[in-house]
Short mmCIF file of N, CA, C and O in Angstrom, two decimals:
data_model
loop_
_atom_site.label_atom_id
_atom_site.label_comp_id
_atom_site.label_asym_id
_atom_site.label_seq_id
_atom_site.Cartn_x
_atom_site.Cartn_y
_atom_site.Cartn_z
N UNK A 388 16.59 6.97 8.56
CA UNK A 388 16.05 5.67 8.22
C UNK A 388 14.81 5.40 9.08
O UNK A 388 14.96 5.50 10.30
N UNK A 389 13.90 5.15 8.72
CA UNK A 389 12.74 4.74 9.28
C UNK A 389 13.14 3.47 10.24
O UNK A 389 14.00 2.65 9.92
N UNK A 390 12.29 3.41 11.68
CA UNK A 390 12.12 2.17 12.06
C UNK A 390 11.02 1.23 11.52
O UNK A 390 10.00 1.47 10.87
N UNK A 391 11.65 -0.13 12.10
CA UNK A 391 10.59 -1.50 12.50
C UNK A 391 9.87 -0.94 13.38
O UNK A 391 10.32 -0.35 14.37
N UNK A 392 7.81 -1.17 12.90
CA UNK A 392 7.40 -1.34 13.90
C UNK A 392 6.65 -2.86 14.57
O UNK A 392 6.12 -3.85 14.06
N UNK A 393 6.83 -2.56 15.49
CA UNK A 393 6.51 -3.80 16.71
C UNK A 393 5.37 -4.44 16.38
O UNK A 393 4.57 -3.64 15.89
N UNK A 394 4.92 -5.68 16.44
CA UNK A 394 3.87 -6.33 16.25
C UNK A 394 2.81 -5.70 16.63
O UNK A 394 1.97 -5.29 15.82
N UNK A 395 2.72 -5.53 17.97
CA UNK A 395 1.16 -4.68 18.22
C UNK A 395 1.22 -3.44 17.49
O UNK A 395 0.28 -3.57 16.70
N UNK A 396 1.61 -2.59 17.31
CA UNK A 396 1.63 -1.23 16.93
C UNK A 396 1.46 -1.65 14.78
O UNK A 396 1.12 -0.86 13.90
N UNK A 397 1.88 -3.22 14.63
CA UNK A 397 1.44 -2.78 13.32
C UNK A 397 0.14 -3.85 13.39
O UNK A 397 -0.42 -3.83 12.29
N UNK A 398 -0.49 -4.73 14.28
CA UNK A 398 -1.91 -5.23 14.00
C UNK A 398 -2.75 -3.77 14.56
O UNK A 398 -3.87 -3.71 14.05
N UNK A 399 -2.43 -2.50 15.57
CA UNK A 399 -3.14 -1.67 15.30
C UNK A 399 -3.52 -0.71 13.91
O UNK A 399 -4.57 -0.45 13.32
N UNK A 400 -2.22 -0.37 13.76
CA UNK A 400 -2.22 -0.15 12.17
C UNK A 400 -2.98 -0.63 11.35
O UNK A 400 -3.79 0.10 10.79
N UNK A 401 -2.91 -2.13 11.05
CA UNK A 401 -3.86 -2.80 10.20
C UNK A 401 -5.14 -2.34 10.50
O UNK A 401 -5.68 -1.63 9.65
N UNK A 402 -5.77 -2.62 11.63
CA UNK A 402 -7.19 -2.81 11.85
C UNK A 402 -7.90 -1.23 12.05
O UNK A 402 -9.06 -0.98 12.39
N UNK A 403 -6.96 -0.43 11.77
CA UNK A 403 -7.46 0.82 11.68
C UNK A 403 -7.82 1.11 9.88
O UNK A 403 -8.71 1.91 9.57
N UNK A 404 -6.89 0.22 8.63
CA UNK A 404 -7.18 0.73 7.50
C UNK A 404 -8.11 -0.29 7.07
O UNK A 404 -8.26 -1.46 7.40
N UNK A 405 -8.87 0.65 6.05
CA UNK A 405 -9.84 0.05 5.38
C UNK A 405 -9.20 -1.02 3.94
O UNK A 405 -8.75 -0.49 2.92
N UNK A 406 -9.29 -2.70 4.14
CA UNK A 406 -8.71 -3.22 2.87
C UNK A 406 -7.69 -3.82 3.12
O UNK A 406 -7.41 -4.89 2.59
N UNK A 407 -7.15 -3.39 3.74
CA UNK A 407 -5.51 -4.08 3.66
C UNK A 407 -5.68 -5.16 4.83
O UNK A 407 -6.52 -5.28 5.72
N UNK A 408 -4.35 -6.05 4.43
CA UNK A 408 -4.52 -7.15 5.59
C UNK A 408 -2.56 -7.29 5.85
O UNK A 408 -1.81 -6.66 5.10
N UNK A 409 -2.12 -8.01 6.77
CA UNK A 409 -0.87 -8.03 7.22
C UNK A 409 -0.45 -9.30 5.92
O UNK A 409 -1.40 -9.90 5.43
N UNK A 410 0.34 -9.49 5.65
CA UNK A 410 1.48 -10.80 4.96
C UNK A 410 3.01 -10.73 4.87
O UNK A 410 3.68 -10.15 4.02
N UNK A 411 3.38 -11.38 5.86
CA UNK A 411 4.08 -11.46 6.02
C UNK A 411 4.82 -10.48 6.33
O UNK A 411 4.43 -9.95 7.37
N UNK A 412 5.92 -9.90 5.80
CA UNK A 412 6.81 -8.58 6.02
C UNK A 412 6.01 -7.27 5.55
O UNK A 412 6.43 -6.15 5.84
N UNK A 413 4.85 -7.47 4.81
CA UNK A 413 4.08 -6.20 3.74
C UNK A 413 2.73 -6.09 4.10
O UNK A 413 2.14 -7.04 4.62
N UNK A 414 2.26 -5.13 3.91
CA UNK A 414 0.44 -5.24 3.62
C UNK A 414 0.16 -5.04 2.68
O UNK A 414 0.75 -4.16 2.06
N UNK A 415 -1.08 -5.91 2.00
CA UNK A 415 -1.51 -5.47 0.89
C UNK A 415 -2.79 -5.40 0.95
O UNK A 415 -3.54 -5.72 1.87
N UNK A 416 -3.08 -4.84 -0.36
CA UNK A 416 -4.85 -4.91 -0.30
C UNK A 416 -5.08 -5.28 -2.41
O UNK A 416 -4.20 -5.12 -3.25
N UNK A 417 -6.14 -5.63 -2.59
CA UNK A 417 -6.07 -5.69 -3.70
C UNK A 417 -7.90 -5.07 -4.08
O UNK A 417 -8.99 -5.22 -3.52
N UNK A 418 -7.39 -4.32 -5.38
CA UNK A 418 -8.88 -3.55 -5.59
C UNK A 418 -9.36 -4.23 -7.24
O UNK A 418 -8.55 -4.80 -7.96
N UNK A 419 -10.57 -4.05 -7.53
CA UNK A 419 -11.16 -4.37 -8.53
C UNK A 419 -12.13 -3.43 -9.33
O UNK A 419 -13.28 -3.22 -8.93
N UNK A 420 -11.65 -2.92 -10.37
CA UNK A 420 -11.96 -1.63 -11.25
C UNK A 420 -12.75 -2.36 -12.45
O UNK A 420 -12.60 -3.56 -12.70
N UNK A 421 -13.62 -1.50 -13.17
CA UNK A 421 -14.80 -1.88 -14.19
C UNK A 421 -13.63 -2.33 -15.49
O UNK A 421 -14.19 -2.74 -16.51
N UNK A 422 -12.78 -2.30 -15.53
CA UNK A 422 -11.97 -2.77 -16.96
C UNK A 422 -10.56 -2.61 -16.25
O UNK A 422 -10.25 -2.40 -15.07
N UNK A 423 -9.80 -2.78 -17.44
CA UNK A 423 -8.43 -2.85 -17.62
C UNK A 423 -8.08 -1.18 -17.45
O UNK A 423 -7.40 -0.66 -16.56
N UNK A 424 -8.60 -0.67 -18.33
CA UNK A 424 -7.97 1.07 -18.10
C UNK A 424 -8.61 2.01 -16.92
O UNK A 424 -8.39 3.19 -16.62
N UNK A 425 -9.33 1.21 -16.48
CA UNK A 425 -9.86 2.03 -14.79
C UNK A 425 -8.92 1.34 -14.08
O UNK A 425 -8.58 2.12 -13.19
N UNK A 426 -8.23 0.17 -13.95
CA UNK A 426 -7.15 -0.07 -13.21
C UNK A 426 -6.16 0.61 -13.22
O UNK A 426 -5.65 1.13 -12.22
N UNK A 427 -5.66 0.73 -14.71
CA UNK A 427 -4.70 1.50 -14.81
C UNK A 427 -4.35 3.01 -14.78
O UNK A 427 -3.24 3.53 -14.72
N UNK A 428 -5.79 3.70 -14.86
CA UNK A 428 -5.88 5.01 -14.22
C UNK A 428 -5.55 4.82 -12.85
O UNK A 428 -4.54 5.46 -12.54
N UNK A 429 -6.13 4.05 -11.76
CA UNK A 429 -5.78 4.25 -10.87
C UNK A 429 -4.36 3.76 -10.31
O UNK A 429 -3.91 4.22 -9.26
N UNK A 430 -3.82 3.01 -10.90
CA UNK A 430 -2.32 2.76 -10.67
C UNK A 430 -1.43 4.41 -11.07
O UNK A 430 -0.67 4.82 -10.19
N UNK A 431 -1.52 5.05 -12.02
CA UNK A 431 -1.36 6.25 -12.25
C UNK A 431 -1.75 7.24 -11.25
O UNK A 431 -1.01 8.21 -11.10
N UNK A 432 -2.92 7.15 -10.48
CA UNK A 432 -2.90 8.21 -9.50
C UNK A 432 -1.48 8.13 -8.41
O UNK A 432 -0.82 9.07 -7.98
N UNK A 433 -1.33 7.03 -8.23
CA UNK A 433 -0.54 6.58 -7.55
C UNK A 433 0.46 7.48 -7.16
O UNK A 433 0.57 8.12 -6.11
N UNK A 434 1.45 7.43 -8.54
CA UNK A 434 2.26 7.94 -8.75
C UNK A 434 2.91 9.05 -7.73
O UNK A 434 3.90 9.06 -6.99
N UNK A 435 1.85 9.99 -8.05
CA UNK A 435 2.24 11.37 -6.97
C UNK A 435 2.85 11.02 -5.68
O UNK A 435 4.06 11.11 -5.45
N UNK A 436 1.86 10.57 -4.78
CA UNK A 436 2.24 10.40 -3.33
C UNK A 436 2.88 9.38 -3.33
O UNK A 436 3.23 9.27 -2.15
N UNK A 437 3.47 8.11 -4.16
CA UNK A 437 4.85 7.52 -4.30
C UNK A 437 5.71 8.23 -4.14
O UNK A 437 6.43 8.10 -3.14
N UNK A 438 5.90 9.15 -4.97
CA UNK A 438 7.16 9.70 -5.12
C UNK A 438 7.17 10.73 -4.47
O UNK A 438 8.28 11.10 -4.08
N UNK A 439 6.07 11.49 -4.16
CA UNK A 439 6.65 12.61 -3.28
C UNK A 439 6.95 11.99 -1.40
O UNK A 439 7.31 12.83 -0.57
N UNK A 440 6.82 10.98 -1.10
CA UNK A 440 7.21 10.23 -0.04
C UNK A 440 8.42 9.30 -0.44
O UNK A 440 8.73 8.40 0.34
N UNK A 441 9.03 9.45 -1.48
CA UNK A 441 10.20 8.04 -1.91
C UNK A 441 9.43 7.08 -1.18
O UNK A 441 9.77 6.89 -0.01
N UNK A 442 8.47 6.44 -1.64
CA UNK A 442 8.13 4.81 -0.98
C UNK A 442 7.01 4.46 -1.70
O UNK A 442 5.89 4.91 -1.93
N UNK A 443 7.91 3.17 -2.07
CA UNK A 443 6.97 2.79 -3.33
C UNK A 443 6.42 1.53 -3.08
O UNK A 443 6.88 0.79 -2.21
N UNK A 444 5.15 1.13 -4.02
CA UNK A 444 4.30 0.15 -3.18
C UNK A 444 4.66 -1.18 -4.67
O UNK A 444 4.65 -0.83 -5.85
N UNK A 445 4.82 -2.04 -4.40
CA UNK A 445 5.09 -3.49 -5.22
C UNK A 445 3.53 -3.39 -6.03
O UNK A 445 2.55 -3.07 -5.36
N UNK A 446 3.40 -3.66 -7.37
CA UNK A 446 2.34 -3.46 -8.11
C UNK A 446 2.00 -4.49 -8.91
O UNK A 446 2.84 -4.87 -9.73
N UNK A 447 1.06 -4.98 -8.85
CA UNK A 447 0.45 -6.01 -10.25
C UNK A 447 -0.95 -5.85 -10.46
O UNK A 447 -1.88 -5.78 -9.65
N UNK A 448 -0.90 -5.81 -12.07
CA UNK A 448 -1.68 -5.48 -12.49
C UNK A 448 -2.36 -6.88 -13.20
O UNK A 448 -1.50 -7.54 -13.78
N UNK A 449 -3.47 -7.36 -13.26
CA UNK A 449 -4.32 -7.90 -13.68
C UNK A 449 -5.89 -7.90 -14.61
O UNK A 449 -6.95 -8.36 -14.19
N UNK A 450 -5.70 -7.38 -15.70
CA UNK A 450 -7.19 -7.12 -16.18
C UNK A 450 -7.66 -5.90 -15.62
O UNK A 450 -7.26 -4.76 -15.90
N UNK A 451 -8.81 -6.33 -14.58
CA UNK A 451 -9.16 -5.06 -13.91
C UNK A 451 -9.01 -5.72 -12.04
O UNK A 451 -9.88 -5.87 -11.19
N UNK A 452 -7.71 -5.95 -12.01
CA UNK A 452 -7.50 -6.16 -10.65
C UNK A 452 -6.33 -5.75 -10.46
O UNK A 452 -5.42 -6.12 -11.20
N UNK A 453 -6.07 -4.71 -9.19
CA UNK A 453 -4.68 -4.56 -9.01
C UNK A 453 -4.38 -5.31 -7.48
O UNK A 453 -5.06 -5.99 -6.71
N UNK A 454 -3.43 -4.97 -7.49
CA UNK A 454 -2.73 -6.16 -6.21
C UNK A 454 -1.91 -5.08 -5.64
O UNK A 454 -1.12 -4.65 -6.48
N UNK A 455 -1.84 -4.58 -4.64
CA UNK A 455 -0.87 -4.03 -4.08
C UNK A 455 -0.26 -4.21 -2.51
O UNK A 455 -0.91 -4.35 -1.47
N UNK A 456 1.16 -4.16 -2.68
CA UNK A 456 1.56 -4.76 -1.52
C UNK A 456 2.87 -3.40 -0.55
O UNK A 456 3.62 -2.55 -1.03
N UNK A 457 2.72 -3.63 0.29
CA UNK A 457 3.73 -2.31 1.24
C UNK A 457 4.51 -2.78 2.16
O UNK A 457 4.10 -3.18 3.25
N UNK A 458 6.16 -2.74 1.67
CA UNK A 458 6.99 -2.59 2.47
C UNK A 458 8.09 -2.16 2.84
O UNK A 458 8.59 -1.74 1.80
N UNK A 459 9.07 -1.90 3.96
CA UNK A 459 9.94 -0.90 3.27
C UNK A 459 10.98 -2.12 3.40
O UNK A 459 11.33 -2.83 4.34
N UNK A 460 11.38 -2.03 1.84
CA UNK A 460 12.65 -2.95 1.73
C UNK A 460 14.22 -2.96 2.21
O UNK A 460 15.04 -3.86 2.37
N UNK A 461 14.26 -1.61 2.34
CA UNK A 461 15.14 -0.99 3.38
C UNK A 461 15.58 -1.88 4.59
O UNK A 461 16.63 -2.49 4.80
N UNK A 462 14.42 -1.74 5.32
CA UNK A 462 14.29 -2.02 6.47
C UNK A 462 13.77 -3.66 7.18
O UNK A 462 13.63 -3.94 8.37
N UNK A 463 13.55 -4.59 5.90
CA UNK A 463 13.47 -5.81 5.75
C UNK A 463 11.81 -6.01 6.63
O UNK A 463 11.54 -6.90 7.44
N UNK A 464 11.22 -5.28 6.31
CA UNK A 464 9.47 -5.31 7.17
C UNK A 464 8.83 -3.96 7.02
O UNK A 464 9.13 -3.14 6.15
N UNK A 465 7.91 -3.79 7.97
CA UNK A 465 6.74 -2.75 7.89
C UNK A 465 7.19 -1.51 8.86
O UNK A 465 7.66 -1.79 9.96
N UNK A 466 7.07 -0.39 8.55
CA UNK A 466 7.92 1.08 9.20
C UNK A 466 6.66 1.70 9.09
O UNK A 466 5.70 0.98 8.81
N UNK A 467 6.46 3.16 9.32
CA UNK A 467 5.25 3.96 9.31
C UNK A 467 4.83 4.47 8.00
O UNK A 467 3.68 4.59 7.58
N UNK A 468 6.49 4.90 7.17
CA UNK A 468 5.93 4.58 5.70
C UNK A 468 5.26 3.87 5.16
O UNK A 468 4.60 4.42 4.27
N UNK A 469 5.06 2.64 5.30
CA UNK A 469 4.06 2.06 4.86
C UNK A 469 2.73 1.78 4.88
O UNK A 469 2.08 1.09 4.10
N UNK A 470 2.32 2.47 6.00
CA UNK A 470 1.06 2.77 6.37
C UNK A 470 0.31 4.12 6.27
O UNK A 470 -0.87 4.39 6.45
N UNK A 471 1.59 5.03 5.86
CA UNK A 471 1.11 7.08 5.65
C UNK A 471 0.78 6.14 3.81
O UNK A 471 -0.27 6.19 3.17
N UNK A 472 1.71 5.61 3.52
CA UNK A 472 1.09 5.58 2.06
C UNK A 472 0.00 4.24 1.90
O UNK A 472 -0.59 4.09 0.83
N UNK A 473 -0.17 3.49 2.81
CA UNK A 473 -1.45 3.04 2.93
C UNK A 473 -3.00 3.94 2.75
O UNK A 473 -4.01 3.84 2.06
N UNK A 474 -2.52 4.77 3.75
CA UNK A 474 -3.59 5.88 3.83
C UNK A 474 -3.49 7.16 2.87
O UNK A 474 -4.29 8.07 3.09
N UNK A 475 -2.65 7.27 1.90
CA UNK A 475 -2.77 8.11 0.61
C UNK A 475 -3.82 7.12 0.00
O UNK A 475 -4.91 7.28 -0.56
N UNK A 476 -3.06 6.06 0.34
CA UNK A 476 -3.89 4.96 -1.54
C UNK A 476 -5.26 5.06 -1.54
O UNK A 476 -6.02 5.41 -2.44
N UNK A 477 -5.59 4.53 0.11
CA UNK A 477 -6.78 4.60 0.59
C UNK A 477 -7.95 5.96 0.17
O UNK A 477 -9.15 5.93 -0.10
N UNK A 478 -7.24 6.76 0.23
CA UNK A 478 -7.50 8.22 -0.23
C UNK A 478 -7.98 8.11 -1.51
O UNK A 478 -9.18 8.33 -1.63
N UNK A 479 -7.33 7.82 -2.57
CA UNK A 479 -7.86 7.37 -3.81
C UNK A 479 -8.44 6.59 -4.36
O UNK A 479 -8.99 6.83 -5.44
N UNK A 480 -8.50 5.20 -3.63
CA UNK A 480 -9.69 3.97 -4.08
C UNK A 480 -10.64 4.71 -3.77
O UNK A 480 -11.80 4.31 -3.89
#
């Protein structure tokens, strides 16, 4: 089971990724694509490094805005999973 990490260790976290901001128990970041199906291509890249990490990121889709948010529900807050797949997503925006 993954741990909780500690307040400082996750505002370092934050301020190291590009986009995302802390809320509450999750981070999210939200991106903005030329239409509806460039959003949804990129919600589809996704996919892979979801699942090949089991950790999945909370999703909404909007037009051409996605919303995405990271936490491990498990663990009722933010663990390191949520920040290795911060930095996949990151990889792909």
């Amino acid at each position: 089971m993954p741990e909780l990490l500690d307040t400082q260790t996750i505002d370092d976290h934050v301020n190291q990724l590009t986009g995302w901001e802390k809320e509450g128990n999750a981070i999210t970041r939200t991106l903005k694509f030329g239409g509806f199906p460039e959003a949804v291509q990129f919600v589809n890249k996704l996919v892979e490094p979801a699942e090949s990490m089991n950790h999945h990121p909370d999703i909404e889709i909007s037009y051409n805005t996605v919303n995405l948010s990271l936490t491990t529900h498990s663990e009722g807050g933010l663990t390191d999973n949520d920040f290795q797949l911060a930095e996949q997503i990151n990889k792909l925006a």
